[in-house]
Amino acid sequence: MKTLALFTFLLSFTTFANADFKEFFNPDGWEKIYTKSGVVVYSQKSKHSSLVGFRAEAILEAPLENILATLRDVEGTISWAPNMIEKSTLKEISDVKAITYSNNDLPWPAADRDMIQMNELRLDKEKKELIVDTYSVDYENYPVPKDVVRAHMTFGTLAFKRAQNNSSVQMTLLVDPRGSLPIWLVNMLQKRLPFQFLKALEAQSKISKTPLRPGIKVLLDQLDGLK
């Protein structure tokens, strides 16, 4: 049975742009729900709904350059991201910012879910991390396809640090699939997503030959220059 794959990277202006984490979650409220193959997954009920947010932490066995290049290859995402059946760039803003479209396959009889997202890579100098922010946006003249439900990512981040030749990652997301799916089913299926996504990203990044965009290299150099 396929899982609820509502997360794709790469990363409305009427929604929560760069939303404050504390608006949705209690920093001390995470409960560990499982550990698998080096990925530790936590959950926490959102402050504003019955939806559950998820956090995952792992060391990915791939250089940070490869991971960021893999994430930025929007059209290439379909080859490795779990259950993704369509991925495209709607607006190329810069090397580190783009609006993307994704369509994700859900198990029958549920309708597939799509999303339109803003994705932006930024440097957090205080935490010494490179962070991919991802959140749903409105996009003019891109209607929902027939038999598809448009999901909404309220909050999504991937926070990266170097771990010698590997990469440390902390993933946090809150997604509303909308439609008629029962909340208990949504929460049950979504808890698999962080593990599946991070392991797929790791596997692809190990073999990736995608060139690193200059704008991403600038942020990496700035990260490496922090003391």
Short mmCIF file of C-alpha atoms in Angstrom, two decimals:
data_model
loop_
_atom_site.label_atom_id
_atom_site.label_comp_id
_atom_site.label_asym_id
_atom_site.label_seq_id
_atom_site.Cartn_x
_atom_site.Cartn_y
_atom_site.Cartn_z
CA MET A 1 0.00 0.00 0.00
CA LYS A 2 1.40 3.33 -0.97
CA THR A 3 1.90 5.95 1.69
CA LEU A 4 0.66 9.48 1.85
CA ALA A 5 3.50 11.22 0.04
CA LEU A 6 2.65 14.86 0.36
CA PHE A 7 6.14 16.19 0.86
CA THR A 8 8.36 17.26 -2.03
CA PHE A 9 11.37 19.51 -2.02
CA LEU A 10 11.96 22.26 -3.80
CA LEU A 11 11.20 24.18 -1.39
CA SER A 12 1.03 32.40 -0.73
CA PHE A 13 1.97 35.04 -0.34
CA THR A 14 -1.35 34.83 1.51
CA THR A 15 -0.15 31.98 3.72
CA PHE A 16 2.61 31.59 6.29
CA ALA A 17 5.74 32.71 4.51
CA ASN A 18 8.72 31.77 6.69
CA ALA A 19 6.21 31.00 9.42
CA ASP A 20 7.38 31.01 13.00
CA PHE A 21 7.86 27.48 14.29
CA LYS A 22 6.43 28.44 17.69
CA GLU A 23 3.17 29.48 16.05
CA PHE A 24 2.41 25.80 15.40
CA PHE A 25 4.51 23.76 17.82
CA ASN A 26 5.79 23.68 21.38
CA PRO A 27 9.61 23.39 21.17
CA ASP A 28 9.56 20.88 24.05
CA GLY A 29 6.46 19.02 22.89
CA TRP A 30 7.97 16.43 20.55
CA GLU A 31 7.37 12.75 21.34
CA LYS A 32 9.61 10.10 19.81
CA ILE A 33 7.49 7.58 17.88
CA TYR A 34 10.12 5.40 16.19
CA THR A 35 13.73 4.96 15.14
CA LYS A 36 14.60 3.18 11.90
CA SER A 37 17.91 2.84 10.04
CA GLY A 38 19.38 5.86 11.82
CA VAL A 39 16.33 8.11 11.32
CA VAL A 40 14.61 9.25 14.53
CA VAL A 41 11.01 10.42 14.03
CA TYR A 42 8.96 12.52 16.45
CA SER A 43 5.37 13.77 16.41
CA GLN A 44 3.39 16.59 17.98
CA LYS A 45 -0.18 17.80 17.65
CA SER A 46 -0.44 21.22 16.05
CA LYS A 47 -1.60 24.10 18.24
CA HIS A 48 -4.33 25.05 15.76
CA SER A 49 -5.87 21.76 14.58
CA SER A 50 -6.13 18.03 15.12
CA LEU A 51 -3.40 17.48 12.55
CA VAL A 52 -0.10 16.08 13.77
CA GLY A 53 3.24 17.54 12.76
CA PHE A 54 6.35 15.43 12.35
CA ARG A 55 10.04 15.94 12.95
CA ALA A 56 12.87 13.67 11.87
CA GLU A 57 16.60 13.76 12.61
CA ALA A 58 19.33 11.82 10.84
CA ILE A 59 22.88 11.77 9.55
CA LEU A 60 22.71 11.29 5.79
CA GLU A 61 25.70 9.52 4.26
CA ALA A 62 26.26 12.02 1.47
CA PRO A 63 28.06 15.36 1.15
CA LEU A 64 25.95 18.46 1.71
CA GLU A 65 26.79 19.70 -1.79
CA ASN A 66 25.22 16.58 -3.31
CA ILE A 67 22.13 16.78 -1.13
CA LEU A 68 21.43 20.42 -1.98
CA ALA A 69 22.06 19.83 -5.69
CA THR A 70 19.66 16.88 -5.62
CA LEU A 71 16.94 18.92 -3.93
CA ARG A 72 17.36 21.80 -6.39
CA ASP A 73 16.95 19.52 -9.41
CA VAL A 74 13.18 19.98 -9.44
CA GLU A 75 12.29 17.92 -12.49
CA GLY A 76 14.67 15.15 -11.40
CA THR A 77 12.77 14.68 -8.14
CA ILE A 78 10.25 12.37 -9.79
CA SER A 79 12.97 9.72 -10.20
CA TRP A 80 13.53 9.26 -6.45
CA ALA A 81 10.88 10.94 -4.26
CA PRO A 82 8.35 8.42 -2.86
CA ASN A 83 5.09 8.15 -4.82
CA MET A 84 5.63 11.34 -6.82
CA ILE A 85 4.03 11.19 -10.25
CA GLU A 86 4.63 14.78 -11.41
CA LYS A 87 7.06 17.56 -10.45
CA SER A 88 7.78 20.80 -12.29
CA THR A 89 9.00 24.36 -11.87
CA LEU A 90 6.29 27.00 -12.19
CA LYS A 91 8.51 30.02 -11.52
CA GLU A 92 12.30 30.14 -11.37
CA ILE A 93 13.16 33.01 -9.04
CA SER A 94 16.86 32.38 -8.32
CA ASP A 95 19.36 29.59 -7.70
CA VAL A 96 17.98 29.31 -4.16
CA LYS A 97 14.28 30.09 -4.66
CA ALA A 98 11.51 28.65 -6.85
CA ILE A 99 7.79 27.94 -6.98
CA THR A 100 7.10 24.30 -7.80
CA TYR A 101 4.19 21.97 -8.56
CA SER A 102 3.94 18.36 -7.40
CA ASN A 103 1.37 15.60 -7.76
CA ASN A 104 1.51 12.62 -5.40
CA ASP A 105 -0.07 9.18 -5.71
CA LEU A 106 -2.27 8.06 -2.80
CA PRO A 107 -3.64 4.59 -2.16
CA TRP A 108 -7.02 3.75 -3.67
CA PRO A 109 -9.75 4.89 -3.14
CA ALA A 110 -8.26 8.23 -2.03
CA ALA A 111 -7.76 10.94 -4.66
CA ASP A 112 -4.21 11.97 -5.50
CA ARG A 113 -2.95 15.14 -3.79
CA ASP A 114 -1.10 17.99 -5.45
CA MET A 115 0.62 21.07 -4.03
CA ILE A 116 2.02 24.36 -5.22
CA GLN A 117 4.92 25.42 -3.03
CA MET A 118 7.41 28.18 -2.45
CA ASN A 119 10.86 26.74 -1.76
CA GLU A 120 13.81 28.80 -0.54
CA LEU A 121 17.28 27.98 0.75
CA ARG A 122 18.66 30.36 3.39
CA LEU A 123 21.53 30.58 5.85
CA ASP A 124 20.79 30.79 9.57
CA LYS A 125 23.99 32.34 10.90
CA GLU A 126 22.96 31.99 14.54
CA LYS A 127 22.29 28.25 14.30
CA LYS A 128 24.98 27.73 11.64
CA GLU A 129 22.57 25.86 9.40
CA LEU A 130 21.39 25.93 5.81
CA ILE A 131 17.60 25.74 5.84
CA VAL A 132 15.15 24.90 3.06
CA ASP A 133 11.79 26.54 3.81
CA THR A 134 8.80 25.03 2.00
CA TYR A 135 5.17 26.17 2.23
CA SER A 136 2.06 26.26 0.08
CA VAL A 137 1.29 29.30 -2.03
CA ASP A 138 -1.49 30.47 -4.30
CA TYR A 139 -0.50 30.55 -7.95
CA GLU A 140 -2.64 32.25 -10.57
CA ASN A 141 -3.92 30.22 -13.52
CA TYR A 142 -2.94 26.81 -12.18
CA PRO A 143 -6.23 25.08 -11.34
CA VAL A 144 -6.57 21.78 -9.55
CA PRO A 145 -6.68 18.88 -12.05
CA LYS A 146 -9.73 16.65 -12.26
CA ASP A 147 -9.91 13.93 -9.58
CA VAL A 148 -7.11 15.57 -7.57
CA VAL A 149 -7.30 17.35 -4.20
CA ARG A 150 -4.98 20.27 -3.49
CA ALA A 151 -3.19 19.71 -0.20
CA HIS A 152 -1.69 22.48 1.93
CA MET A 153 1.75 22.53 3.51
CA THR A 154 1.49 25.01 6.35
CA PHE A 155 5.04 24.56 7.59
CA GLY A 156 8.05 22.69 6.23
CA THR A 157 11.78 22.95 6.84
CA LEU A 158 14.92 20.96 6.17
CA ALA A 159 17.80 22.20 8.35
CA PHE A 160 21.27 21.01 7.33
CA LYS A 161 24.73 21.03 8.91
CA ARG A 162 27.92 19.36 7.83
CA ALA A 163 28.85 16.17 9.69
CA GLN A 164 32.41 15.63 8.45
CA ASN A 165 31.89 14.12 4.97
CA ASN A 166 28.20 13.50 5.67
CA SER A 167 25.23 15.75 6.41
CA SER A 168 23.12 16.27 9.52
CA VAL A 169 19.47 17.00 8.84
CA GLN A 170 16.44 17.96 10.89
CA MET A 171 13.15 17.84 8.99
CA THR A 172 9.94 19.42 10.32
CA LEU A 173 6.59 19.47 8.52
CA LEU A 174 2.90 20.12 8.99
CA VAL A 175 0.69 19.12 6.05
CA ASP A 176 -3.08 19.21 5.64
CA PRO A 177 -4.09 16.79 2.85
CA ARG A 178 -7.61 18.26 2.81
CA GLY A 179 -10.47 16.39 1.23
CA SER A 180 -12.40 13.68 3.03
CA LEU A 181 -9.59 11.59 4.52
CA PRO A 182 -10.15 10.89 8.25
CA ILE A 183 -7.64 12.73 10.43
CA TRP A 184 -6.60 9.51 12.19
CA LEU A 185 -5.75 7.95 8.82
CA VAL A 186 -3.85 11.03 7.68
CA ASN A 187 -1.74 11.06 10.83
CA MET A 188 -1.08 7.33 10.65
CA LEU A 189 0.11 7.44 7.04
CA GLN A 190 2.10 10.65 7.33
CA LYS A 191 4.32 9.32 10.12
CA ARG A 192 6.06 7.09 7.53
CA LEU A 193 6.85 10.02 5.28
CA PRO A 194 9.94 11.53 7.01
CA PHE A 195 11.81 8.23 7.04
CA GLN A 196 10.94 7.38 3.44
CA PHE A 197 11.79 10.82 2.12
CA LEU A 198 15.12 11.15 3.93
CA LYS A 199 16.36 7.69 2.98
CA ALA A 200 15.37 8.27 -0.66
CA LEU A 201 17.17 11.63 -0.62
CA GLU A 202 20.26 9.99 0.87
CA ALA A 203 20.32 7.23 -1.74
CA GLN A 204 19.94 9.65 -4.65
CA SER A 205 22.53 12.09 -3.26
CA LYS A 206 25.13 9.32 -3.05
CA ILE A 207 25.03 8.88 -6.82
CA SER A 208 24.05 12.39 -7.89
CA LYS A 209 26.04 14.07 -10.66
CA THR A 210 23.85 17.20 -10.65
CA PRO A 211 26.06 20.31 -10.75
CA LEU A 212 25.81 22.68 -7.80
CA ARG A 213 24.25 26.02 -8.69
CA PRO A 214 26.42 29.09 -8.02
CA GLY A 215 23.91 30.66 -5.62
CA ILE A 216 23.89 27.52 -3.48
CA LYS A 217 27.70 27.45 -3.44
CA VAL A 218 27.73 31.02 -2.15
CA LEU A 219 25.58 30.01 0.84
CA LEU A 220 27.71 26.91 1.45
CA ASP A 221 30.86 29.03 1.46
CA GLN A 222 29.21 31.41 3.93
CA LEU A 223 28.22 28.47 6.14
CA ASP A 224 31.77 27.10 6.08
CA GLY A 225 33.13 30.55 6.96
CA LEU A 226 31.12 30.82 10.16
CA LYS A 227 33.07 30.44 13.39
#
